[in-house]
XYZ file of C-alpha atoms in Angstrom:
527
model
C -34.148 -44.086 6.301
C -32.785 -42.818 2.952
C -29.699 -40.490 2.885
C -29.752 -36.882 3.717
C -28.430 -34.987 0.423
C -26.567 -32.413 2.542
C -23.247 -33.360 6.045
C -25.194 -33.517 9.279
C -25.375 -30.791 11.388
C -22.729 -31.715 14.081
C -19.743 -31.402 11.561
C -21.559 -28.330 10.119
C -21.973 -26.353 12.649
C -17.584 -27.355 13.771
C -16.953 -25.739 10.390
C -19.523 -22.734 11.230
C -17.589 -22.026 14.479
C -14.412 -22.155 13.032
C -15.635 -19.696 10.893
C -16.783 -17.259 13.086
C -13.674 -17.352 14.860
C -12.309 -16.076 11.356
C -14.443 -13.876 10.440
C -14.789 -11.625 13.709
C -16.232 -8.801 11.734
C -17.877 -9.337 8.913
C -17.159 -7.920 6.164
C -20.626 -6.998 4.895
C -20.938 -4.154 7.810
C -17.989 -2.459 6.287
C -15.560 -2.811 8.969
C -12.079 -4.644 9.424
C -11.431 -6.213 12.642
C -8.749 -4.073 13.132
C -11.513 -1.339 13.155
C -13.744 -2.521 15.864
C -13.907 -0.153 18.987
C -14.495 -0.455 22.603
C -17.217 -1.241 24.477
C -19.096 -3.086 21.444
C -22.512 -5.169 21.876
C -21.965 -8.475 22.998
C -24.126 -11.441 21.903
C -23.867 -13.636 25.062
C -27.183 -15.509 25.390
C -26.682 -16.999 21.942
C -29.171 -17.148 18.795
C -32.103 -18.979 17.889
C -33.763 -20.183 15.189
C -37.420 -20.778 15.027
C -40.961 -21.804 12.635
C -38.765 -22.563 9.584
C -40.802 -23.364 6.580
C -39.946 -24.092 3.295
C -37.959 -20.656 2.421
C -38.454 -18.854 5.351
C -37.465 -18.373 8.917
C -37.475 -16.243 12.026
C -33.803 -15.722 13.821
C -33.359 -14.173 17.589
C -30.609 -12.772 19.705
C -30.400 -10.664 22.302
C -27.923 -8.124 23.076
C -26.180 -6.304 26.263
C -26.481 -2.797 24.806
C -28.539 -1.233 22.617
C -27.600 -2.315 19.024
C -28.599 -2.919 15.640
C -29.241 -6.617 14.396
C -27.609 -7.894 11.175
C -27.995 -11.465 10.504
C -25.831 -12.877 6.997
C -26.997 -16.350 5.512
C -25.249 -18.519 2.752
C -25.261 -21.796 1.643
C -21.643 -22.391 3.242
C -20.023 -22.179 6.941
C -17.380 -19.935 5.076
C -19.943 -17.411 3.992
C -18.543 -16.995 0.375
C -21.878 -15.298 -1.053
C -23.425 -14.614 1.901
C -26.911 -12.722 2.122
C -27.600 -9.999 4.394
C -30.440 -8.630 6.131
C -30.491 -5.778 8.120
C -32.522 -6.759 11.353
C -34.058 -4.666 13.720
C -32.887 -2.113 16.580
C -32.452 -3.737 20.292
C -33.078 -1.765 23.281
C -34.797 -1.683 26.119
C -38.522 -1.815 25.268
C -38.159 -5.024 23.957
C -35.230 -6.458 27.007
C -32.633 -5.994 24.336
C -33.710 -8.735 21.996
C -34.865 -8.674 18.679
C -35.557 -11.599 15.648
C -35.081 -11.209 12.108
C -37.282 -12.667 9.680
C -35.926 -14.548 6.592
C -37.390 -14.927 3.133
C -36.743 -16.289 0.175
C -34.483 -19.363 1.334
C -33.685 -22.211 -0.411
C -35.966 -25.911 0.295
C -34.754 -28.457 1.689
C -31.257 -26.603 2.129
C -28.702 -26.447 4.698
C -28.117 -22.452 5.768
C -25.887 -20.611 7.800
C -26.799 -17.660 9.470
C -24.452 -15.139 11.023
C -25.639 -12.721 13.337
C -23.439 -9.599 14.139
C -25.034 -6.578 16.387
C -23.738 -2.864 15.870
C -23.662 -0.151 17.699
C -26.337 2.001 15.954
C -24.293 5.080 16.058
C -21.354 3.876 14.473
C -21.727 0.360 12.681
C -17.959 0.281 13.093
C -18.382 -0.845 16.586
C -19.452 -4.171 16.206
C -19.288 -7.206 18.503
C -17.927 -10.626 18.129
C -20.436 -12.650 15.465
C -22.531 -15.393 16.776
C -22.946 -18.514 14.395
C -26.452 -20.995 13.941
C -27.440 -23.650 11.361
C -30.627 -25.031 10.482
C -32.040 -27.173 7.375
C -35.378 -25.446 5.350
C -38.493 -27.994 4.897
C -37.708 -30.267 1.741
C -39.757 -29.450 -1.140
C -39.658 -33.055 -2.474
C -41.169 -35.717 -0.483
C -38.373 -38.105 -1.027
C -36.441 -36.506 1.868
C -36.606 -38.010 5.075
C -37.718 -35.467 7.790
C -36.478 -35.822 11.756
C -37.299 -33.883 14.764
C -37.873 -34.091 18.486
C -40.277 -33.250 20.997
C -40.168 -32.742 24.940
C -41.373 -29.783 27.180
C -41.262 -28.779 31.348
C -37.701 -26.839 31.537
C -36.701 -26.032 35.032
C -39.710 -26.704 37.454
C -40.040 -28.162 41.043
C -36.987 -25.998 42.091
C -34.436 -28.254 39.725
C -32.595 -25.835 37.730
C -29.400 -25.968 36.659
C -26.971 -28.121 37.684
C -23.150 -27.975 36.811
C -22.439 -30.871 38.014
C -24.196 -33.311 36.407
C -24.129 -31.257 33.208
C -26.551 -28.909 33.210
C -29.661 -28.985 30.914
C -27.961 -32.712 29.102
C -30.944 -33.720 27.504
C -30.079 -30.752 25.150
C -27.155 -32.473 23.610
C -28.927 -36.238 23.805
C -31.697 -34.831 21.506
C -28.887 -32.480 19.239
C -27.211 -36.452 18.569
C -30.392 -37.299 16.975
C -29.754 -34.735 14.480
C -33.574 -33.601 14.027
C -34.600 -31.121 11.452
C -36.309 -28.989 15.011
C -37.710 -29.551 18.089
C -41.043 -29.356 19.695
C -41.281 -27.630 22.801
C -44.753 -28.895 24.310
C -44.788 -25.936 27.023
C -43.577 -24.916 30.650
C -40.439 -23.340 29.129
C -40.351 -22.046 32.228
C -42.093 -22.556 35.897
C -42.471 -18.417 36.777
C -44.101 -19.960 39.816
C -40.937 -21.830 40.910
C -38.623 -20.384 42.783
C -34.655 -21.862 42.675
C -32.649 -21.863 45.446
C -28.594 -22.575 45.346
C -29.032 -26.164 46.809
C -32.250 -28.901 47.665
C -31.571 -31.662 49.881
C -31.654 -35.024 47.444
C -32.931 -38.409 49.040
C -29.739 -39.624 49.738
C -28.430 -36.951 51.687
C -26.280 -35.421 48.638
C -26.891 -31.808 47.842
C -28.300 -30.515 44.204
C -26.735 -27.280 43.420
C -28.349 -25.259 41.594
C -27.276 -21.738 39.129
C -29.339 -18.854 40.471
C -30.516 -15.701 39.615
C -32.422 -12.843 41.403
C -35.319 -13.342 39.317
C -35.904 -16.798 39.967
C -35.301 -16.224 43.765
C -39.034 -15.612 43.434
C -42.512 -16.301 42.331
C -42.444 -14.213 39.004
C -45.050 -11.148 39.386
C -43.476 -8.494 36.896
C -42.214 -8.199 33.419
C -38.662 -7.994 34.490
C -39.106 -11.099 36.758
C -40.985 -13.202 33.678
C -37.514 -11.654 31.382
C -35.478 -12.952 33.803
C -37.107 -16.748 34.164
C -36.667 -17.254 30.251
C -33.345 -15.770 30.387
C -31.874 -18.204 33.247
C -32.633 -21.315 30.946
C -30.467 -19.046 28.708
C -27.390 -19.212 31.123
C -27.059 -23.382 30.356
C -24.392 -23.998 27.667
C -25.801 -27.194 26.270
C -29.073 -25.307 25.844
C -27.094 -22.673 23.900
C -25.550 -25.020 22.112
C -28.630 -26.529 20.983
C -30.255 -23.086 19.972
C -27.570 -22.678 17.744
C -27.981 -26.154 15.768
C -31.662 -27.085 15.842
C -34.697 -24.553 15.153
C -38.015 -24.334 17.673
C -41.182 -24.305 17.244
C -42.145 -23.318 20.864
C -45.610 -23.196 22.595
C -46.648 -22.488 26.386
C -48.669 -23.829 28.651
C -49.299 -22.717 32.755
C -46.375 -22.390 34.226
C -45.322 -19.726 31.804
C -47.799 -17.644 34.122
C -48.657 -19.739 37.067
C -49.317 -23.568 37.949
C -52.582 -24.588 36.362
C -53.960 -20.694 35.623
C -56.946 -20.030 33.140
C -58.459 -16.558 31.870
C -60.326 -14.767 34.918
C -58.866 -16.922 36.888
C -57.999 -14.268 40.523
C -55.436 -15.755 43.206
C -56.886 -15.941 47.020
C -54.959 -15.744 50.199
C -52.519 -18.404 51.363
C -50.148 -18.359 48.467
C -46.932 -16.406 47.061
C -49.045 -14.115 44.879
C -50.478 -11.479 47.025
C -54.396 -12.070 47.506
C -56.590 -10.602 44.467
C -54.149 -10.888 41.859
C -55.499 -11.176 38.654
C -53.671 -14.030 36.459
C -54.872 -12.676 33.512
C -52.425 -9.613 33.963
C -49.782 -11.899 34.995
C -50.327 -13.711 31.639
C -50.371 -10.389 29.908
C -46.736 -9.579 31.250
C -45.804 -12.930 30.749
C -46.738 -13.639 26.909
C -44.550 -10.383 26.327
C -41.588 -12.006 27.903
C -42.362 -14.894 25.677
C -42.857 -12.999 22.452
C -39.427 -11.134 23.228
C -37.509 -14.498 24.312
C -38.684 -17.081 21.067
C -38.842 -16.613 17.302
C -42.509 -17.524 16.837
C -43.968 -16.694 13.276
C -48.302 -15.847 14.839
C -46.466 -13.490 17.558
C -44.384 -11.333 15.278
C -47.072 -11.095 12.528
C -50.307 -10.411 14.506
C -51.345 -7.972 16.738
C -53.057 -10.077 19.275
C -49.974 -12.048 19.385
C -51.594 -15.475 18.856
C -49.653 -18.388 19.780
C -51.596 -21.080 17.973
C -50.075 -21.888 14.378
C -49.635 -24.360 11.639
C -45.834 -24.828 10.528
C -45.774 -26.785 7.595
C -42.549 -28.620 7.042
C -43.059 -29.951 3.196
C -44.846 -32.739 1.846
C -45.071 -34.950 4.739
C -45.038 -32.860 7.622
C -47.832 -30.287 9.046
C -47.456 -29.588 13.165
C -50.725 -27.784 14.788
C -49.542 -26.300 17.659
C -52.049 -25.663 19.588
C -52.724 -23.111 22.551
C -54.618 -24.715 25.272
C -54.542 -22.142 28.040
C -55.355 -19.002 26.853
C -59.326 -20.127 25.349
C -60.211 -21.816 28.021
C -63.189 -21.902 30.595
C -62.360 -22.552 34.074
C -61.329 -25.362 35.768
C -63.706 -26.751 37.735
C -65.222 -30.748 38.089
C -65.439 -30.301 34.275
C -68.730 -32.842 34.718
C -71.317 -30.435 32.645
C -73.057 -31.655 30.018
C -72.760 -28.183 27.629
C -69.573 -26.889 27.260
C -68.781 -24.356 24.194
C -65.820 -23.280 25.428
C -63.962 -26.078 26.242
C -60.122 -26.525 26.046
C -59.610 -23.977 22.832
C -62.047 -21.894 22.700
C -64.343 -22.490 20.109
C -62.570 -19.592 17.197
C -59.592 -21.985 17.294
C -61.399 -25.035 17.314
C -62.783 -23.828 13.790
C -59.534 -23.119 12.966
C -58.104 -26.303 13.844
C -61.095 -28.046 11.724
C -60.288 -25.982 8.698
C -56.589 -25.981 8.590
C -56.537 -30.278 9.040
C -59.097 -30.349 6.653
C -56.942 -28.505 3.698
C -53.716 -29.993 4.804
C -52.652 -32.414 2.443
C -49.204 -33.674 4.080
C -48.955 -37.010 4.941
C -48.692 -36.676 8.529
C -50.153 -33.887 10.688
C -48.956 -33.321 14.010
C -51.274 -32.375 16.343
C -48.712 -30.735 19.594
C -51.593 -30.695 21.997
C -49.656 -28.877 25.360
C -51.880 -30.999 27.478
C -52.653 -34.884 27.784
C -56.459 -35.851 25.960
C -57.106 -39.337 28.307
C -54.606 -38.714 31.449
C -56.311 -37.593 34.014
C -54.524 -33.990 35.780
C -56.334 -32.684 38.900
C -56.332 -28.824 40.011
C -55.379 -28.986 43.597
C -54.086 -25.789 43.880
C -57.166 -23.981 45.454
C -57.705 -27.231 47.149
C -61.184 -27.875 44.926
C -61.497 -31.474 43.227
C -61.359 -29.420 40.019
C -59.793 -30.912 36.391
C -56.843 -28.947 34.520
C -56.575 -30.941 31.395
C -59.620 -32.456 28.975
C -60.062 -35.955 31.145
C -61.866 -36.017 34.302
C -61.894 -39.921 35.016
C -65.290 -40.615 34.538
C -64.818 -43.035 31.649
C -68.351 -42.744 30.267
C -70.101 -40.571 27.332
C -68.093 -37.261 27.340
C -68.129 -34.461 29.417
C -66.973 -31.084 30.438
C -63.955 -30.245 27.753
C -64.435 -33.730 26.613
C -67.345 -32.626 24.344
C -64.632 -30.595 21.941
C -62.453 -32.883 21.631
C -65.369 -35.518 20.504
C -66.511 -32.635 18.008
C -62.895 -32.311 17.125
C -62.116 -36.168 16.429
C -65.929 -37.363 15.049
C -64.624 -34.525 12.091
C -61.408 -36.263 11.547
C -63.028 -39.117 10.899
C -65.951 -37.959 8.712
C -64.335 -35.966 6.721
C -61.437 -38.937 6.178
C -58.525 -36.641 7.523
C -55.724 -39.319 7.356
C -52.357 -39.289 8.971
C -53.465 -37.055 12.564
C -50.692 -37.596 15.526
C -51.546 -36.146 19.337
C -47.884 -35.403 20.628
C -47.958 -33.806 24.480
C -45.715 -33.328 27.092
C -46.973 -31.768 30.584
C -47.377 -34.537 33.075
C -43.494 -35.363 33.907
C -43.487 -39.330 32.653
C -43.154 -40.416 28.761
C -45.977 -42.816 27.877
C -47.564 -44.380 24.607
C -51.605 -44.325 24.604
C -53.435 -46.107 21.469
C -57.173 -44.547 21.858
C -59.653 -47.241 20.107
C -63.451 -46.382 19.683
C -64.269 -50.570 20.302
C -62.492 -49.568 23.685
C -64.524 -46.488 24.201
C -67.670 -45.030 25.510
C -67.739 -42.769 22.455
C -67.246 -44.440 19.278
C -67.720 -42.116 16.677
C -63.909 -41.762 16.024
C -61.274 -43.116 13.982
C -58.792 -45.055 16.136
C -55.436 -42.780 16.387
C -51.936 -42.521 19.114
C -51.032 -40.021 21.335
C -47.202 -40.074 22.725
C -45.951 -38.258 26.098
C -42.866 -37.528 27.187
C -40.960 -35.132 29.187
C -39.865 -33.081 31.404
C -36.573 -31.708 30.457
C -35.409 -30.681 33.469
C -38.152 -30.880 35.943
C -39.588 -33.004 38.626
C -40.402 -36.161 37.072
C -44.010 -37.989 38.810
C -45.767 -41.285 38.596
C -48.219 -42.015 35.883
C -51.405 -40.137 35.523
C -54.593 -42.672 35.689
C -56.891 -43.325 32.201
C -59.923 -41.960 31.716
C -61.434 -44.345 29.185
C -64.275 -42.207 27.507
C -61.963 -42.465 24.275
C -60.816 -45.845 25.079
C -57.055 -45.465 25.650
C -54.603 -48.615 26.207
C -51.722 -47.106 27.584
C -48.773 -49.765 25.796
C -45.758 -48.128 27.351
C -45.203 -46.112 30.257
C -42.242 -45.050 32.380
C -42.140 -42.865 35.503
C -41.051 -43.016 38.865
C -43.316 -44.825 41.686
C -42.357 -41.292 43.962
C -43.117 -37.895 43.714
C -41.272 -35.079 42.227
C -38.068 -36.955 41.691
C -34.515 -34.891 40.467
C -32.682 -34.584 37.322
C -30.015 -36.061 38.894
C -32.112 -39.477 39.531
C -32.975 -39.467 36.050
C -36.321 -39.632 34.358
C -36.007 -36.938 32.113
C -37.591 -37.482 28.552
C -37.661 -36.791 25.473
C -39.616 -38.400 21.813
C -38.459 -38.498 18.341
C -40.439 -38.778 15.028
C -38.641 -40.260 11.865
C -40.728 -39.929 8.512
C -39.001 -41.913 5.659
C -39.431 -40.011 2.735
C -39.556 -42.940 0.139
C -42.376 -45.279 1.760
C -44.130 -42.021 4.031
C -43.923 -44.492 7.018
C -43.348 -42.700 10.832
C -41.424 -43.791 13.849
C -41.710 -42.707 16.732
C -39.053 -43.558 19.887
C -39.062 -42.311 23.229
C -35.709 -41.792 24.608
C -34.356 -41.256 28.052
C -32.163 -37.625 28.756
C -29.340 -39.707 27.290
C -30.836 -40.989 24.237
C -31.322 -44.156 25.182
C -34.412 -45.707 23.308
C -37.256 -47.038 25.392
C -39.895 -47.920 23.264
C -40.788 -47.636 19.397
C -43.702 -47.112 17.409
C -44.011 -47.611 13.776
C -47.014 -46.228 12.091
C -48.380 -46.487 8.450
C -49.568 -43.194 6.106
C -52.847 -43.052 4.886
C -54.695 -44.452 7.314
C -58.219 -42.442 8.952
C -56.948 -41.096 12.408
C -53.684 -42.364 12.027
């Protein structure tokens, strides 16, 4: 890999703290520290960064108090020159948090953003500034581009644990220095419940932070608030926020373990009989719009979550929104199916934006698994929750989209596609083949799991081999629901060289150890 023009971001973001500690008030707001009063906003759950582009970007914090954003950028952790832009107000209506978005940045640049709240009565009163770095998309192809991907933050009851370091996958993926990460869904499990200890196999104890709202299954706005804001109390995650941007989508357990639109709860479970998921997912993609800096949800009314970030020359990601378009699950065995897994409004969408990309790669962050097989067991119906539905024969059921979806790519020549997923608590490498296949009117192409993040881990899903998928790497437990603190905790990495266009990919363990690699060659149909 060629030489980044710019220091990496660990010794950045030293100098960037250093500075803050400084620079307590800056002076843009026209105060002296000497000057700050009482009582000012505090900045405690960190910043964010998120859907950086080229010369844009979207930055979040959240405050204790009602307070006026004001984020500073410049090219330096001193912040000799520095930019400002006066953000919005925080209060309550939006749980005290608020993003900022940035124009007008420089490619392929380091920046250092500053984010300062005041008290919107008397900009004097201003709170301690919080610090974050992040690099813009390269305008040039010759620069390499890095990033990471992972999902499934906090489920099974594992939350965070002191003791073995909280959330440490966070600073395992910060060492690889990546340009973002991918978050493939389940930033939170709303239907999980934590509890201050769970009983490990070998008698230990695993001691959990908790909070009121995650005492419960999450039923109200202030209980989905308060399930993205625990993740928010783990200092490596902070950490991380502060050095690498997101680009974040969701998938069930945002709302509820394996919901869909219409979808209405019976008796027999924590919900209280008749309640309508779709209101649950109404509360909860509010939460989620107030908690992430995502570009569709602060720019369109309907708050769509499905988006193309494109990252320069040899980089598009497609993240896609499998959950919200959906039709129900069920034994997903018909033999008509418009709906299928997207809806068919972003199917188009997805046809149209590959077909006009012209970066080298484009990353396809699919939130759910296209050959592993994930049953729906939670009315206790033999009912399918992702596209596969192990009959390995012409497709079926959601199956038919994604034929549509991949007999395009292929006529229509769309080189350089990538399926990167997360979801099913194991990292694997499938290689989908159409000589392999009982549909063949595809281009042959890869499709790399991993995760969770902090989350029960599980054994490997079974193959469905309508698309003809050779799994060539796999690792996952041979028990169910296994801790953090066993391991099996994942994460992946893609590496694009920007001289010869060619992309790595390595799945790494929750301390960065590499398990397998995958080297694949631009230009090429499907992949």
């Amino acid at each position: 890999m060629s030489h980044r023009p710019f220091p990496g971001r660990r010794s950045v973001l030293r100098g960037s703290l250093a500075a803050s500690a400084a620079l307590t008030v800056p002076a843009a707001l026209g105060a002296a520290p000497a000057l700050a009063l009482s009582g000012r906003p505090n900045a405690g759950w960190g910043v964010q960064a998120g859907d950086i582009t080229q010369n844009s970007g979207l930055v979040w914090v959240r405050s204790d108090r009602p307070a006026r954003m004001v984020v500073e950028t410049a090219a330096t952790a001193s912040f000799r020159d520095a930019r400002r832009w006066r953000g919005p107000l925080l209060g309550a209506g939006s749980d005290f948090t608020g993003t900022t978005r940035l124009h007008g940045l420089p490619a392929g640049e380091q920046i250092h953003y500053r984010v300062t709240l005041a008290d919107p009565d008397d900009p004097r009163r201003t709170g301690e500034p919080v610090t974050g770095t992040f690099r813009t998309a390269p305008e040039r192809r010759r620069q390499d581009v890095r990033f990471v991907w992972s999902g499934d933050l906090a489920g099974q009851g594992w939350g965070i644990n002191e003791s073995i370091g909280g959330y440490r996958i966070f600073d395992a993926m910060a060492r690889t220095d990546p340009d973002f990460f991918l978050c493939s869904g389940d930033n939170i499990y709303a239907d999980g419940p934590i509890s201050a200890t769970a009983t490990l196999p070998d008698g230990t104890l695993y001691r959990n932070v908790v909070s009121e709202e995650k005492a419960h299954v999450a039923t109200t706005l202030a209980d989905y608030r308060g399930n993205f804001r625990y993740n928010l109390l783990d200092s490596a995650l902070r950490r991380f926020n502060s050095q690498v941007p997101n680009i974040i989508q969701w998938d069930d357990h945002e709302v509820r373990n394996n919901w869909y639109p219409g979808e209405v709860i019976g008796s027999g479970t924590a919900y209280p009989a008749g309640t309508a998921l779709d209101d649950l997912a109404v509360r909860s993609r509010r939460a989620f719009s107030e908690y992430f800096p995502i570009s569709t949800i602060s720019a369109r009314p309907d708050g769509r979550i499905y988006r193309v970030i494109h990252h320069g020359p040899l980089l598009d990601v497609f993240v896609l929104d499998m959950r919200t378009y959906r039709n129900a699950n069920s034994p997903d065995d018909q033999t008509t199916d418009p709906v299928g897994i997207l809806g068919r409004e972003q199917l188009e969408w997805l046809k149209r934006e590959l077909a006009a990309s012209r970066a080298v790669w484009k990353v396809i962050a699919n939130d759910m698994p296209l050959g592993l097989v994930v049953p729906d067991t939670t009315e206790g119906a033999p009912n399918y929750e992702a596209v596969a539905q192990g009959d390995p024969g012409a497709p079926l059921g959601r199956e038919l989209q994604i034929a549509e979806l991949l007999r395009f790519v292929k006529h229509r020549r769309i080189t350089g596609t990538l399926w990167l997923t997360a979801d099913v608590h194991h990292t694997s490498a499938q290689h989908y083949d159409p000589s392999r296949a009982a549909f063949k009117d595809f281009a042959p192409f890869w499709e790399f799991v991993s995760g969770p993040l902090n989350a029960g881990a599980f054994p490997a899903s079974a193959l469905d081999g309508t698309f003809g998928p050779d799994r060539v790497f796999v690792k996952a437990p041979a028990t169910s629901n296994v801790s953090p603190a066993q391991g099996y905790q994942f994460f992946g990495e893609v590496a694009i060289d920007g001289g010869s266009g060619e992309l790595t990919v390595r799945l790494r363990e929750y301390d960065g150890t590499v398990l397998f690699t995958q080297v694949l060659q631009p230009g090429l149909v499907g992949q």
